[in-house]
Amino acid sequence: MASPRVISTISELRAAVRELQRTGKTVGLVPTMGALHEGHLSLVRRAKSECDVAVATIFVNPTQFAPHEDFSKYPRTLEADLQLLATANCDLVFVPSRDEMYPPDASTYIAPPQVAQPLEGVCRPGHFQGVATVVLKLFNIIPADRAYFGQKDFQQALVIQRMAADLNLPVQVVVCPIIREPDGLAMSSRNRYLSPRERQQVLAVSRALTSLQEAVGRGERDATELKLQMQNTLRAAGIERVDYATIADPMTLSDLARLDGPAVALIAAYVGTTRLIDNCLLTAPTGSPQDDPAQG
Ligand code: AMP
């Protein structure tokens, strides 16, 4: 289990990647903010399975945090992160300083695509401008063949896919499944903020999503009814501060009133002072449940 090579400057990283590509190696990129867990490692493993070389980046990107958000207290666990990356056979890790990524005179930002407008776009104005800018910078610094993102951040993955298509970026954006704790909680660097009591309470988020999938499996198509059901599950667990618990078109994220095709359920809620997000795809089976014995 070799430790990954750690690089902190853009020039050194560019030279390393150029050398790899000169020898015909394909490169998979996994951008992260560190405080790594199995969710991040699943992206690195996927990159390693599809590319010759995996490059992870660890950078807590200041431009995607609003002034009142948790930028300064965001967990920074570099030593543990490097050990975890070694277990996933990551080859290179880019750990730039803030000034390396944003010299004091930098002033250019990306206007994110339309799909950045609803949901997180409403609750966290400016967030996706910061995300799109840093990801485009990383794509320019590391000309990867493929870049790996988690479905955990569903809207973020859409924003990046759309940006890559709109700006003709020569990178294939790969979206990977959500990795969960055994009890259903979606893994997140922010889970470590939760007190033992909140850690129990938060299970209502993933439970609200699985109950929804079950209701859809039983034939419920009324999205308004399904949204109410989600909100009730959250409220019953004492989760009162819900930014959204909604059902949307998985391509455009526009709100759905009925499930007649593919849909995604998305939740953003505060458990204590910790804001967590989760989602699941809802595939409404065609035909009524009575038509399909497999639906039970
Ligand atoms: P972050 O460090 O939170 O910015 O996340 C870096 C990448 O890891 C993003 O593409 C996330 O969507 C992805 N990710 C975070 N949590 C998970 C998870 N539980 N399962 C799969 N991917 C994840």
Coordinates of N, CA and C and ligand atoms in Angstrom, one line a residue, residues 31-34 36-37 39-40 42-43 64 74 148-153 156 176-180 186-189, ligand 1:
P31 N -12.3 15.4 -7.1 CA -12.2 16.6 -6.2 C -12.9 16.4 -4.9
T32 N -12.3 16.8 -3.8 CA -12.9 16.7 -2.5 C -12.5 17.9 -1.6
M33 N -13.2 18.0 -0.5 CA -12.8 19.0 0.5 C -12.2 18.4 1.7
G34 N -11.8 17.1 1.6 CA -11.1 16.4 2.7 C -12.1 15.9 3.7
L36 N -12.1 12.9 4.8 CA -12.5 11.8 3.9 C -13.2 10.7 4.6
H37 N -14.1 10.0 3.9 CA -14.8 8.8 4.4 C -15.0 7.9 3.2
G39 N -17.4 7.3 1.3 CA -18.0 7.9 0.1 C -17.0 8.4 -0.8
H40 N -16.0 9.2 -0.3 CA -14.9 9.7 -1.1 C -14.1 8.6 -1.7
S42 N -14.9 5.6 -2.4 CA -15.6 4.9 -3.5 C -15.3 5.6 -4.8
L43 N -15.2 6.9 -4.8 CA -14.9 7.6 -6.0 C -13.5 7.3 -6.5
Q64 N -17.3 28.8 -2.1 CA -18.6 28.1 -2.1 C -19.3 28.2 -0.7
Y74 N -15.0 23.9 9.2 CA -15.1 22.7 8.4 C -13.9 21.7 8.8
Y148 N -14.8 12.3 -11.2 CA -15.8 11.5 -10.5 C -16.5 12.4 -9.4
F149 N -17.8 12.3 -9.3 CA -18.6 13.1 -8.4 C -19.6 12.1 -7.8
G150 N -20.1 12.5 -6.6 CA -21.1 11.6 -5.9 C -22.5 12.1 -6.1
Q151 N -23.4 11.1 -6.3 CA -24.9 11.5 -6.4 C -25.3 12.1 -5.1
K152 N -24.6 11.9 -4.0 CA -24.9 12.5 -2.7 C -25.2 14.0 -2.9
D153 N -24.4 14.7 -3.7 CA -24.6 16.1 -4.0 C -25.3 16.2 -5.4
Q156 N -25.3 19.4 -7.4 CA -23.9 19.7 -7.8 C -23.4 18.9 -9.0
C176 N -21.4 8.8 -9.2 CA -21.3 7.5 -8.5 C -22.3 7.5 -7.4
P177 N -22.7 6.2 -7.1 CA -23.8 6.1 -6.1 C -23.5 6.6 -4.7
I178 N -24.5 6.9 -3.9 CA -24.4 7.4 -2.5 C -23.9 6.2 -1.6
I179 N -22.9 6.4 -0.9 CA -22.4 5.4 0.1 C -23.0 5.8 1.5
R180 N -23.6 4.8 2.1 CA -24.4 5.0 3.4 C -23.8 4.3 4.5
A186 N -26.5 8.8 5.0 CA -25.6 9.1 3.9 C -24.3 9.6 4.5
M187 N -23.2 9.0 4.1 CA -21.9 9.5 4.7 C -21.7 10.9 4.3
S188 N -21.1 11.7 5.2 CA -20.8 13.1 4.9 C -19.8 13.6 5.9
S189 N -18.9 14.4 5.5 CA -17.9 15.0 6.4 C -18.5 15.7 7.5
Ligands
AMP1 P1 -17.0 16.9 -0.5 O1 -15.7 16.6 0.1 O2 -18.1 16.9 0.5 O3 -17.0 18.2 -1.3 O4 -17.3 15.7 -1.5 C1 -16.4 15.4 -2.5 C2 -17.1 14.4 -3.5 O5 -17.5 13.2 -2.8 C3 -18.4 15.0 -4.1 O6 -18.4 14.6 -5.4 C4 -19.5 14.3 -3.3 O7 -20.7 14.2 -3.9 C5 -18.8 13.0 -3.0 N1 -19.4 12.3 -1.8 C6 -19.6 12.9 -0.6 N2 -20.3 12.1 0.2 C7 -20.5 10.9 -0.5 C8 -21.2 9.7 -0.3 N3 -21.8 9.5 0.9 N4 -21.3 8.8 -1.2 C9 -20.8 9.1 -2.5 N5 -20.1 10.2 -2.8 C10 -20.0 11.1 -1.8

